[in-house]
Amino acid sequence: MFLQTIIFILALTGPATAGLPEVQTIKAARTDDDGNRLKLWLTINARKRFLEISWKNAPARMGDNVLLTVQDPHSFELRTLPTGTPLASFASDEGSGSGDGAADYVPVQGFTRKPLTSLAKSTKPPSSRQYWVANEGTAEIVAAIQPSLSTQWFTTGVPFDYALSRNVTAQTFCYGYWASYINAEGRILAKTCVRAYPRWMNELRSVVGELRLRDLFIPGTHDSGSYRPNFDPLIRESLVTKYALTQDDDIMGQLMHGVRYLDIRVGYYRASQEKFFIYHGITKQRPLQEVINQVKDFVHETNEIVIFGLKEFPVGFGKSLGVHRLLVSYLREQFQDLIAHPSLTWRASLLDIWSRQQNVILAYDKHAIVEEFPQLLFGAVEQRWGNVQTWPRLETYLRNINDFDVSRFSSRLVADMAELTPETWDVILDKHGGLRKMADSINWRISQLYRDELGENSNIVAVDFIRGTTIVETAIDWNRRKIAH
């Protein structure tokens, strides 16, 4: 079984002698000139829920590797396997993002690099192979990638189990998987993990506390309540779920992983005992009560600030204000003292909000109702929506609204809705393969666009399937840089 779980790396040096493995142990370096600017990210694609590894400013030298482990690695050792028959290898077609070719990956066990045709036809005896082990062999390595470019994004083919995310608490930091960029000697140049951000605002309190929410880069989700607990798209996907679901985490999971803006679409269902539900278009999703309970539990535990953006009201509200009044009464009853008083205004700093211990901002997209309930409701967050179906058009739209953004001189919050939107006939004919496929085609591009270019002046960025982006990490990095400037 040992030979079935190790990761082989073809020897870049001369053949080793047969016999017991030769061991070279290199401890992880705390700093390295090559790694000062190198960064790694771990994300999860939406369609097949495979882990993705991306990096920026990598040296990409001969012998460099990015290794994925299921424990936190502190050291890597290069060992030599005696000459023998290598394990079978196979190629993957699951590559995505930037960079040439598909990533090599291990779905369950065994080594899975793409075999070379010339090697397959060779009549020479098999040469010795070298392989990496982590933490003296106690940390399992499940994927290995040899970087060829300084900036790349790969889908590994290693499946992520969302049961891991459901166990995340306010005390969770890293969990599940770690990715390490190592050089040929085994020195760790950079490392990252699948991680939660349950208290990132509070952790940055000393540097962002005096800022307004409009000054921050805030991670958000589009149609935040469009999720299904324990849903597996590989087993249960249908035409309806393909175009109705937009997130893989429930509200608590989104908040624990750093989201602070929720896009809430409420419908009214008069015939039901539970009157208010989350809707995506005309498709009923989760009970509003479920969503509110998770927001309250999160805020009570973490003291983070959450923007609860109520939009559209697609079903059951009609043209009168009666159902809106019922909803506002319901929100007041549910959130009670957590509701931020609008007298704070959008000009309030984070410290102002925290000082009142009113951490839930109800941003309501119905001006007449906002005027009727000035003690409860903020005006709506402005959503900037491209309503496009291709990446080139979405990129052009996002660049334009950020290049000519006069809203930055206002205190009102604005949200870049950074997702593709299928048209009605696209859904009926399943032209795009579903929202998951559409998200996977752009989420890596969205991540790079805001990380490298648009992030400095961004406010809220809301995406589909946020776990497939680096928006949360990018937002935190840009917020730190704003203070530094």
XYZ file of C-alpha atoms in Angstrom:
485
model
C 0.000 0.000 0.000
C 2.931 2.313 0.603
C 3.813 2.291 -3.095
C 0.208 3.102 -3.973
C 0.043 6.272 -1.909
C 3.385 7.982 -2.599
C 3.833 10.642 -5.258
C 6.602 9.968 -7.726
C 8.677 12.700 -9.324
C 10.915 11.620 -12.255
C 14.559 11.936 -11.285
C 16.268 14.994 -12.691
C 19.689 13.684 -11.701
C 21.506 10.464 -12.536
C 20.129 7.042 -11.635
C 20.359 6.047 -7.995
C 21.681 2.751 -6.753
C 19.249 -0.010 -5.915
C 18.521 -1.013 -2.398
C 16.972 0.896 0.490
C 15.681 4.401 -0.306
C 18.222 7.201 -0.024
C 16.875 10.034 2.128
C 17.662 13.729 1.865
C 15.861 15.835 4.476
C 15.388 19.573 3.976
C 13.530 21.560 6.630
C 11.180 24.332 5.553
C 12.832 27.735 5.321
C 11.133 30.662 7.000
C 12.267 33.089 4.312
C 13.694 32.769 0.830
C 14.642 35.401 -1.726
C 12.740 33.523 -4.432
C 9.620 33.353 -2.283
C 9.290 36.933 -1.079
C 6.683 37.805 -3.708
C 5.381 34.320 -4.436
C 1.755 33.683 -3.474
C -0.411 30.570 -3.597
C -4.189 30.075 -3.449
C -6.479 27.088 -3.054
C -9.989 27.258 -4.515
C -12.783 24.792 -5.358
C -14.355 24.596 -8.783
C -18.127 24.508 -8.982
C -18.937 21.799 -11.493
C -16.969 18.865 -10.125
C -15.777 20.327 -6.830
C -12.144 19.636 -7.572
C -9.487 21.583 -5.715
C -7.703 24.249 -7.762
C -4.203 25.581 -7.107
C -3.053 28.931 -8.444
C 0.057 30.989 -7.941
C 1.627 34.287 -8.852
C 5.262 35.441 -9.155
C 6.641 31.912 -9.068
C 10.301 31.373 -10.054
C 9.172 28.303 -12.101
C 12.656 26.822 -12.101
C 13.622 23.301 -13.048
C 12.858 21.065 -10.100
C 10.204 23.329 -8.561
C 7.001 21.599 -7.489
C 3.647 22.515 -6.025
C 2.538 19.728 -3.681
C -0.943 19.265 -2.235
C -1.149 17.593 1.170
C -3.890 16.662 3.611
C -1.914 17.846 6.637
C 0.110 20.981 7.308
C 3.586 20.221 5.898
C 6.677 21.453 7.721
C 9.347 19.658 5.706
C 9.736 17.713 2.471
C 12.174 14.884 1.757
C 13.283 13.602 -1.630
C 13.618 9.822 -1.540
C 14.816 7.375 -4.175
C 12.839 4.249 -4.989
C 14.842 1.219 -6.110
C 14.581 0.234 -9.781
C 11.355 -1.600 -10.486
C 8.082 -1.443 -12.331
C 6.458 2.002 -11.991
C 2.785 2.421 -11.199
C 0.391 3.000 -14.071
C -0.115 6.619 -15.024
C -2.900 8.409 -16.806
C -3.764 11.825 -18.166
C -6.455 14.189 -16.980
C -8.686 16.463 -19.027
C -9.735 18.513 -16.028
C -7.326 21.427 -16.420
C -8.814 24.918 -16.277
C -7.658 28.473 -16.010
C -4.361 29.850 -17.230
C -1.320 27.821 -18.176
C -0.808 25.089 -20.751
C -2.043 21.547 -20.335
C -3.936 19.792 -17.604
C -2.715 19.388 -14.071
C -1.465 15.993 -12.939
C -3.536 14.648 -10.113
C -4.355 11.778 -7.783
C -8.085 11.158 -7.343
C -7.757 8.394 -4.741
C -4.429 6.622 -4.849
C -1.389 6.088 -7.018
C 0.712 8.427 -9.131
C -0.969 10.135 -12.054
C 1.456 12.056 -14.217
C 0.883 11.900 -17.968
C 3.162 9.201 -19.451
C 5.475 10.239 -22.266
C 5.021 8.323 -25.522
C 8.765 7.984 -25.976
C 9.089 6.415 -22.554
C 6.178 4.059 -23.182
C 7.870 2.674 -26.299
C 11.327 2.490 -24.817
C 12.993 -0.891 -24.471
C 15.496 0.410 -21.917
C 15.224 -0.970 -18.405
C 13.236 1.288 -16.070
C 15.370 3.839 -14.251
C 15.170 4.779 -10.610
C 12.497 7.250 -9.623
C 12.449 9.866 -6.939
C 9.466 10.939 -4.917
C 8.642 13.499 -2.261
C 7.331 12.782 1.210
C 6.054 15.389 3.636
C 6.766 15.544 7.369
C 8.981 12.448 7.147
C 6.176 10.526 5.487
C 3.419 11.298 7.978
C 1.576 13.845 5.781
C -0.039 12.396 2.667
C 0.734 14.065 -0.662
C -2.253 13.810 -3.002
C -1.197 15.905 -6.015
C 1.956 17.285 -7.601
C 2.351 19.984 -10.246
C 5.557 21.182 -11.882
C 5.121 24.931 -12.588
C 6.013 26.090 -16.086
C 4.913 29.734 -15.818
C 5.197 32.369 -13.118
C 1.396 32.736 -12.963
C -0.860 29.721 -13.417
C -4.208 28.300 -12.328
C -4.808 24.531 -12.295
C -7.691 22.224 -11.529
C -6.066 19.309 -9.708
C -8.749 16.637 -9.946
C -8.625 16.057 -6.180
C -12.257 16.159 -4.976
C -13.172 18.435 -2.086
C -15.709 17.128 0.419
C -18.002 19.944 1.561
C -18.604 18.030 4.794
C -15.262 19.552 5.822
C -16.704 23.047 5.395
C -19.813 22.215 7.387
C -17.564 21.558 10.388
C -15.963 25.017 10.243
C -16.400 27.148 13.372
C -15.404 30.650 14.416
C -12.165 29.119 15.705
C -11.230 27.472 12.398
C -8.213 28.695 10.450
C -6.759 26.155 7.995
C -8.425 22.828 7.359
C -8.530 19.906 4.936
C -5.765 20.667 2.426
C -2.493 22.575 2.148
C -0.541 23.556 -0.983
C 3.220 24.156 -0.842
C 5.546 25.573 -3.459
C 8.967 23.953 -3.049
C 12.244 24.231 -4.944
C 14.419 21.355 -6.110
C 16.028 21.076 -2.677
C 12.681 20.773 -0.930
C 12.676 24.227 0.594
C 9.166 25.640 1.083
C 8.985 28.973 -0.720
C 5.272 29.582 -0.118
C 2.352 27.766 1.438
C -1.412 28.165 1.606
C -4.421 26.178 2.746
C -8.162 25.836 2.483
C -9.125 28.268 5.196
C -11.918 30.193 6.849
C -12.047 33.922 7.617
C -14.625 34.143 10.418
C -13.252 37.339 11.989
C -11.267 39.136 9.328
C -12.883 42.522 10.025
C -12.129 42.327 13.724
C -8.618 41.086 13.030
C -8.044 44.227 10.929
C -9.822 46.498 13.414
C -6.701 48.469 14.318
C -6.060 49.396 10.674
C -9.527 49.588 9.076
C -11.628 50.647 12.060
C -11.670 54.312 11.027
C -12.773 53.519 7.465
C -16.302 53.587 6.093
C -17.780 50.485 4.561
C -17.558 52.318 1.217
C -13.784 52.509 1.672
C -13.399 48.754 2.074
C -13.170 45.951 -0.457
C -16.014 43.684 0.735
C -16.501 40.110 -0.522
C -20.084 39.302 -1.479
C -22.179 36.552 -3.006
C -24.795 36.808 -5.739
C -28.161 35.246 -4.870
C -26.708 34.279 -1.510
C -29.683 32.165 -0.445
C -29.685 29.984 -3.565
C -28.059 26.874 -2.112
C -29.166 23.405 -1.071
C -27.725 21.683 2.011
C -25.783 18.492 1.258
C -26.316 18.937 -2.483
C -23.935 17.042 -4.787
C -24.055 18.350 -8.381
C -22.408 15.182 -9.684
C -25.356 13.106 -8.482
C -28.438 15.326 -8.225
C -28.025 18.020 -10.878
C -31.108 18.806 -13.013
C -31.983 21.560 -15.451
C -33.627 23.458 -12.586
C -30.671 23.211 -10.214
C -28.259 24.022 -13.057
C -29.720 27.525 -13.302
C -31.205 28.062 -9.832
C -28.315 27.359 -7.463
C -25.506 29.896 -7.187
C -23.592 28.886 -4.026
C -22.314 25.668 -2.471
C -22.144 26.891 1.147
C -25.145 27.834 3.234
C -25.266 31.340 4.697
C -23.234 30.393 7.771
C -20.616 28.778 5.555
C -20.407 31.841 3.321
C -19.971 34.131 6.306
C -17.406 31.861 7.970
C -15.366 31.936 4.760
C -15.283 35.736 4.628
C -18.431 36.955 2.871
C -19.833 40.165 4.374
C -22.389 41.213 1.747
C -25.447 39.026 1.233
C -27.666 39.447 -1.837
C -31.108 38.462 -0.513
C -34.080 38.010 -2.885
C -37.258 37.547 -0.857
C -40.582 36.201 -2.110
C -43.923 36.021 -0.292
C -45.883 32.768 -0.264
C -49.278 33.518 1.199
C -50.555 29.914 1.255
C -47.651 28.611 3.340
C -47.271 28.678 7.106
C -43.767 29.994 6.460
C -44.581 33.169 4.539
C -41.193 34.434 3.375
C -38.728 32.462 1.256
C -35.544 33.146 -0.650
C -36.172 33.123 -4.396
C -33.916 32.998 -7.442
C -36.141 34.454 -10.107
C -39.384 32.528 -9.632
C -37.670 29.468 -8.139
C -38.275 29.058 -4.413
C -35.147 28.296 -2.398
C -34.627 28.442 1.385
C -36.966 29.766 4.099
C -35.985 33.310 5.051
C -36.096 32.224 8.693
C -33.241 29.776 8.045
C -31.114 32.519 6.516
C -31.816 35.012 9.311
C -31.015 32.471 12.020
C -27.618 31.790 10.486
C -26.807 35.500 10.204
C -27.779 36.095 13.837
C -25.761 33.143 15.093
C -22.726 34.270 13.120
C -22.859 37.887 14.297
C -23.391 36.936 17.940
C -20.363 34.639 17.809
C -17.933 36.783 15.803
C -18.978 40.457 16.192
C -18.483 40.890 12.433
C -20.525 43.395 10.403
C -22.924 41.973 7.789
C -24.709 43.866 5.011
C -28.095 42.240 4.436
C -29.078 43.517 1.000
C -32.761 42.944 0.157
C -33.471 43.168 -3.581
C -36.079 42.548 -6.288
C -38.889 40.872 -4.248
C -39.716 38.682 -7.256
C -42.806 36.803 -6.041
C -45.918 37.760 -4.074
C -45.288 41.443 -3.341
C -47.403 43.025 -6.036
C -47.505 46.754 -6.664
C -48.736 47.856 -3.242
C -46.581 48.237 -0.136
C -48.583 45.918 2.120
C -46.350 42.853 1.861
C -43.243 45.052 2.165
C -44.582 46.301 5.496
C -45.128 42.716 6.638
C -41.553 41.875 5.677
C -40.069 44.858 7.510
C -42.067 43.956 10.604
C -40.764 40.404 10.331
C -37.161 41.596 9.964
C -37.521 43.857 13.016
C -38.933 40.983 15.063
C -36.147 38.616 14.004
C -33.033 40.805 14.152
C -34.135 43.091 17.009
C -31.158 44.870 18.615
C -28.716 43.664 15.963
C -30.171 46.098 13.402
C -27.820 49.001 12.727
C -29.749 52.246 13.185
C -29.807 54.247 9.923
C -28.826 57.389 11.836
C -25.315 55.985 11.506
C -25.619 56.642 7.748
C -23.278 55.128 5.181
C -20.648 57.616 6.367
C -20.170 55.786 9.662
C -16.849 54.068 10.301
C -16.577 50.459 11.334
C -15.714 51.615 14.853
C -18.912 53.682 14.936
C -20.944 50.605 14.044
C -19.162 48.388 16.544
C -19.598 50.954 19.309
C -23.380 50.545 19.076
C -23.222 46.747 18.871
C -25.607 46.916 15.930
C -23.875 44.772 13.319
C -26.579 43.935 10.752
C -27.250 46.577 8.109
C -30.633 46.158 6.419
C -30.184 47.686 2.955
C -33.648 47.747 1.333
C -34.303 48.209 -2.364
C -37.658 50.042 -2.129
C -37.316 53.757 -1.594
C -40.873 54.325 -0.353
C -40.432 51.684 2.348
C -37.039 53.071 3.383
C -38.693 56.462 3.913
C -41.498 54.836 5.886
C -39.092 52.999 8.224
C -36.168 55.405 8.712
C -35.356 53.844 12.086
C -34.713 50.408 10.540
C -33.683 50.571 6.906
C -30.722 51.853 4.963
C -31.135 52.611 1.277
C -30.262 49.893 -1.202
C -26.757 48.903 -2.189
C -26.312 49.895 -5.825
C -25.776 46.748 -7.887
C -23.807 47.241 -11.099
C -24.985 44.488 -13.380
C -23.540 43.756 -16.807
C -26.271 41.235 -17.727
C -23.940 39.585 -20.248
C -23.252 35.997 -21.306
C -19.552 35.990 -22.237
C -16.308 36.815 -20.472
C -15.067 39.448 -22.967
C -18.290 41.442 -22.524
C -18.227 41.062 -18.743
C -14.586 42.098 -18.561
C -15.273 45.167 -20.688
C -18.231 46.101 -18.493
C -16.316 45.691 -15.222
C -13.369 47.681 -16.502
C -15.615 50.485 -17.740
C -17.571 50.888 -14.513
C -14.345 50.966 -12.533
C -12.464 53.288 -14.894
C -15.279 55.874 -14.859
C -16.520 55.335 -11.322
C -17.893 58.565 -9.904
C -19.647 56.604 -7.139
C -16.385 56.395 -5.196
C -16.937 60.023 -4.196
C -20.194 59.006 -2.478
C -20.622 57.087 0.772
C -23.293 54.788 -0.654
C -22.189 51.201 -1.140
C -21.852 49.796 -4.663
C -21.551 46.161 -5.726
C -19.880 44.870 -8.868
C -21.974 41.845 -9.835
C -19.154 39.773 -11.283
C -20.997 36.853 -12.854
C -22.475 35.806 -16.173
C -26.238 35.960 -16.677
C -27.975 33.515 -19.036
C -30.957 34.704 -21.061
C -34.326 32.935 -20.855
C -33.862 30.823 -23.981
C -30.314 29.993 -22.894
C -31.797 28.334 -19.818
C -34.547 26.505 -21.716
C -32.055 25.118 -24.238
C -29.303 24.663 -21.638
C -27.017 26.586 -23.956
C -24.299 27.274 -21.381
C -24.361 24.024 -19.432
C -25.526 25.691 -16.231
C -24.348 28.365 -13.821
C -21.602 26.129 -12.444
C -19.969 25.769 -15.841
C -20.381 29.492 -16.496
C -18.818 30.326 -13.133
C -15.871 27.981 -13.663
C -15.152 29.677 -16.991
C -14.764 33.128 -15.416
C -14.056 32.826 -11.680
C -10.310 32.459 -12.183
C -10.386 35.478 -14.499
C -12.430 37.518 -12.008
C -9.919 36.600 -9.318
C -6.975 37.794 -11.379
C -8.721 40.952 -12.609
C -9.524 42.229 -9.115
C -6.287 40.953 -7.612
C -4.036 42.625 -10.172
C -5.986 45.626 -11.481
C -9.400 46.632 -10.137
C -9.096 45.864 -6.441
C -7.656 49.159 -5.255
C -10.914 51.102 -5.641
C -13.419 48.259 -5.442
C -16.176 48.266 -2.855
C -18.356 45.128 -2.940
C -17.633 42.346 -5.424
C -20.351 39.675 -5.555
C -19.837 36.391 -7.391
C -21.420 33.013 -8.054
C -19.826 30.008 -6.297
C -17.420 32.169 -4.341
C -15.292 29.212 -3.224
C -14.006 29.054 -6.806
C -12.508 32.553 -6.491
C -9.823 34.286 -4.459
C -12.058 37.314 -3.857
C -11.970 37.006 -0.058
C -8.177 36.802 0.117
C -7.866 39.597 -2.446
C -10.250 41.835 -0.492
C -8.282 41.371 2.726
C -4.976 42.042 0.950
C -6.277 45.204 -0.717
C -7.740 46.464 2.568
C -4.354 46.121 4.209
C -2.687 47.913 1.304
C -5.108 50.840 1.460
C -3.962 51.571 4.977
C -0.337 51.127 4.017
C -0.770 53.818 1.353
